[in-house]
Coordinates of C-alpha atoms in Angstrom, one line a residue:
M185 CA -6.9 11.0 7.5
L186 CA -8.8 11.7 11.4
I187 CA -11.7 14.3 11.6
R188 CA -12.6 15.6 14.6
I189 CA -13.4 18.1 17.0
L190 CA -12.2 21.2 16.2
E191 CA -10.2 22.6 19.7
Q192 CA -8.9 25.9 20.4
R193 CA -5.3 24.1 19.8
D194 CA -5.7 23.9 17.0
W195 CA -6.7 27.3 15.9
P196 CA -3.0 28.8 15.2
A197 CA -3.8 26.7 12.6
V198 CA -7.3 27.0 11.8
K199 CA -7.3 30.3 10.8
Q200 CA -3.6 30.4 8.2
I201 CA -5.5 28.1 6.7
Y202 CA -8.6 31.1 6.8
Q203 CA -5.8 34.1 5.8
D204 CA -4.7 31.8 3.1
G205 CA -8.5 31.7 1.6
M206 CA -8.8 35.5 2.8
D207 CA -5.2 36.3 0.5
G208 CA -7.0 34.3 -2.3
G209 CA -9.4 36.9 -2.7
N210 CA -11.9 34.4 -3.8
A211 CA -12.9 32.8 -0.7
T212 CA -14.7 35.2 1.6
F213 CA -15.0 39.7 2.0
E214 CA -13.2 39.9 4.9
T215 CA -9.5 40.4 4.5
N216 CA -7.9 39.3 8.3
A217 CA -8.5 36.8 10.2
P218 CA -10.4 37.7 13.5
D219 CA -9.0 36.4 16.9
W220 CA -10.1 33.1 18.4
E221 CA -12.7 34.8 20.4
E222 CA -14.6 36.5 17.6
W223 CA -14.3 34.0 15.9
N224 CA -15.6 31.5 18.3
K225 CA -18.3 32.9 19.5
S226 CA -20.2 33.9 16.1
K227 CA -19.7 30.5 15.4
L228 CA -22.1 27.1 16.3
P229 CA -21.4 25.5 19.0
F230 CA -20.9 22.0 17.3
G231 CA -20.4 21.0 13.4
R232 CA -16.5 22.6 13.8
L233 CA -14.0 20.0 12.7
V234 CA -10.9 19.9 11.7
A235 CA -9.3 17.4 8.9
N236 CA -5.9 16.2 10.6
Q237 CA -3.2 14.4 9.0
D238 CA 0.4 13.0 10.2
G239 CA -0.5 16.0 13.3
I240 CA -0.9 18.6 10.7
V241 CA -3.9 20.3 10.2
T242 CA -5.0 20.4 6.7
G243 CA -8.5 21.9 6.8
W244 CA -12.0 22.9 9.1
V245 CA -15.3 23.5 9.0
A246 CA -17.6 25.0 10.5
L247 CA -21.4 26.8 11.1
T248 CA -22.4 30.4 11.5
P249 CA -26.3 30.5 12.5
Y250 CA -28.2 32.4 9.7
S251 CA -30.2 34.1 12.0
S252 CA -31.2 34.7 15.0
R253 CA -35.0 34.6 14.5
E254 CA -36.6 31.3 16.4
V255 CA -37.6 30.6 12.8
Y256 CA -34.8 29.7 11.7
R257 CA -32.7 28.2 14.3
G258 CA -32.4 25.3 12.1
V259 CA -31.0 27.1 9.1
A260 CA -27.2 27.5 9.3
D261 CA -24.5 29.3 7.1
I262 CA -21.0 26.4 6.7
S263 CA -17.2 28.2 6.0
I264 CA -14.9 25.2 5.0
Y265 CA -10.8 26.1 3.8
I266 CA -8.8 24.1 3.1
H267 CA -4.4 24.7 3.8
P268 CA -3.6 24.7 0.0
A269 CA -1.4 22.4 -0.1
Y270 CA -4.1 19.4 0.6
Q271 CA -6.5 20.8 -2.0
G272 CA -7.4 18.3 -4.8
R273 CA -7.5 15.6 -2.3
G274 CA -10.4 14.7 -0.9
V275 CA -10.0 16.4 2.7
G276 CA -13.4 18.8 2.3
R277 CA -14.9 15.5 0.7
K278 CA -14.7 14.1 4.3
L279 CA -15.2 17.1 6.3
M280 CA -18.4 18.0 4.3
K281 CA -19.9 14.2 4.5
K282 CA -19.2 14.4 8.8
L283 CA -20.4 17.8 8.9
L284 CA -23.1 17.2 7.1
E285 CA -23.8 14.0 9.2
I286 CA -23.6 16.4 12.3
C287 CA -26.3 18.9 11.0
D288 CA -28.8 15.5 11.1
Q289 CA -28.4 14.8 14.3
Q290 CA -28.4 18.5 15.5
G291 CA -32.2 19.7 14.2
I292 CA -30.3 21.4 10.9
W293 CA -32.4 21.6 8.0
T294 CA -30.8 24.0 5.4
V295 CA -27.2 24.2 5.1
Q296 CA -26.2 27.8 3.2
A297 CA -23.4 28.2 1.5
S298 CA -22.6 32.0 -0.5
I299 CA -19.5 31.0 -2.3
F300 CA -17.8 33.7 -4.9
P301 CA -18.6 32.3 -8.6
E302 CA -14.7 32.3 -9.3
N303 CA -14.2 29.9 -6.7
T304 CA -15.1 27.1 -8.5
A305 CA -13.3 24.6 -6.6
S306 CA -15.9 25.5 -3.6
L307 CA -18.7 25.6 -5.8
A308 CA -18.0 22.6 -7.0
L309 CA -17.3 20.5 -3.3
H310 CA -20.6 21.9 -2.9
K311 CA -22.4 20.6 -5.8
S312 CA -21.5 16.9 -5.6
C313 CA -22.4 17.3 -1.7
G314 CA -25.9 17.4 -2.6
F315 CA -26.0 21.7 -2.3
R316 CA -27.9 23.5 -4.8
E317 CA -28.0 26.9 -7.2
V318 CA -31.0 28.6 -5.8
G319 CA -30.2 32.5 -7.0
I320 CA -26.8 35.1 -7.6
R321 CA -26.6 37.1 -5.1
E322 CA -25.2 40.4 -8.5
R323 CA -22.6 43.3 -6.4
I324 CA -23.1 42.5 -3.2
G325 CA -20.5 43.4 -2.0
K326 CA -17.3 45.0 -3.1
L327 CA -13.2 43.1 -1.9
Y328 CA -10.0 45.3 -2.7
G329 CA -11.8 48.2 -4.6
R330 CA -14.8 45.8 -7.4
W331 CA -17.7 45.0 -6.9
R332 CA -18.8 41.5 -6.7
D333 CA -21.4 38.8 -6.9
V334 CA -21.9 35.4 -4.9
M335 CA -23.7 32.5 -5.2
L336 CA -25.7 30.4 -3.0
L337 CA -26.0 28.0 -2.5
E338 CA -28.2 25.6 -0.4
R339 CA -28.7 21.5 0.9
R340 CA -32.1 20.4 2.6
M341 CA -31.3 18.4 4.8
T342 CA -32.9 14.7 6.0
Y343 CA -34.0 16.1 9.9
D344 CA -38.1 17.5 9.6
P345 CA -38.5 19.5 12.5
E346 CA -41.9 19.1 12.3

């Protein structure tokens, strides 16, 4: 399996994996994958990776800035999605490992994730990669007419801005 930088040419496969996650109902409050331009402008320019096996994009990971405020410049939200046929095969762990290396190199000191409590596979992946639970945001939003909770997890990186 090759982990490499996500490029625009990967977007059709990345978008489909994203939509598959949305359609499952336990990955995000979003219900429709955006177009490339919208997705591209919302993500940090580094830490966009795909897993590729035999020419097939099997998963992706990317970072979104937590806030535009200067004080939070080293805090990012993570998004990670794995092709349904490749879940449980170590794709997420390999993507996460490489992403966390990049975070240290790029001056990110906190990576955070918001995960539905029902998404046990994502919770297990994040915890196995050093994330810890910091709270639950109860009834934070509705998805398909139902109030949903979100668990907030974070990982502190070794980068020290001092």
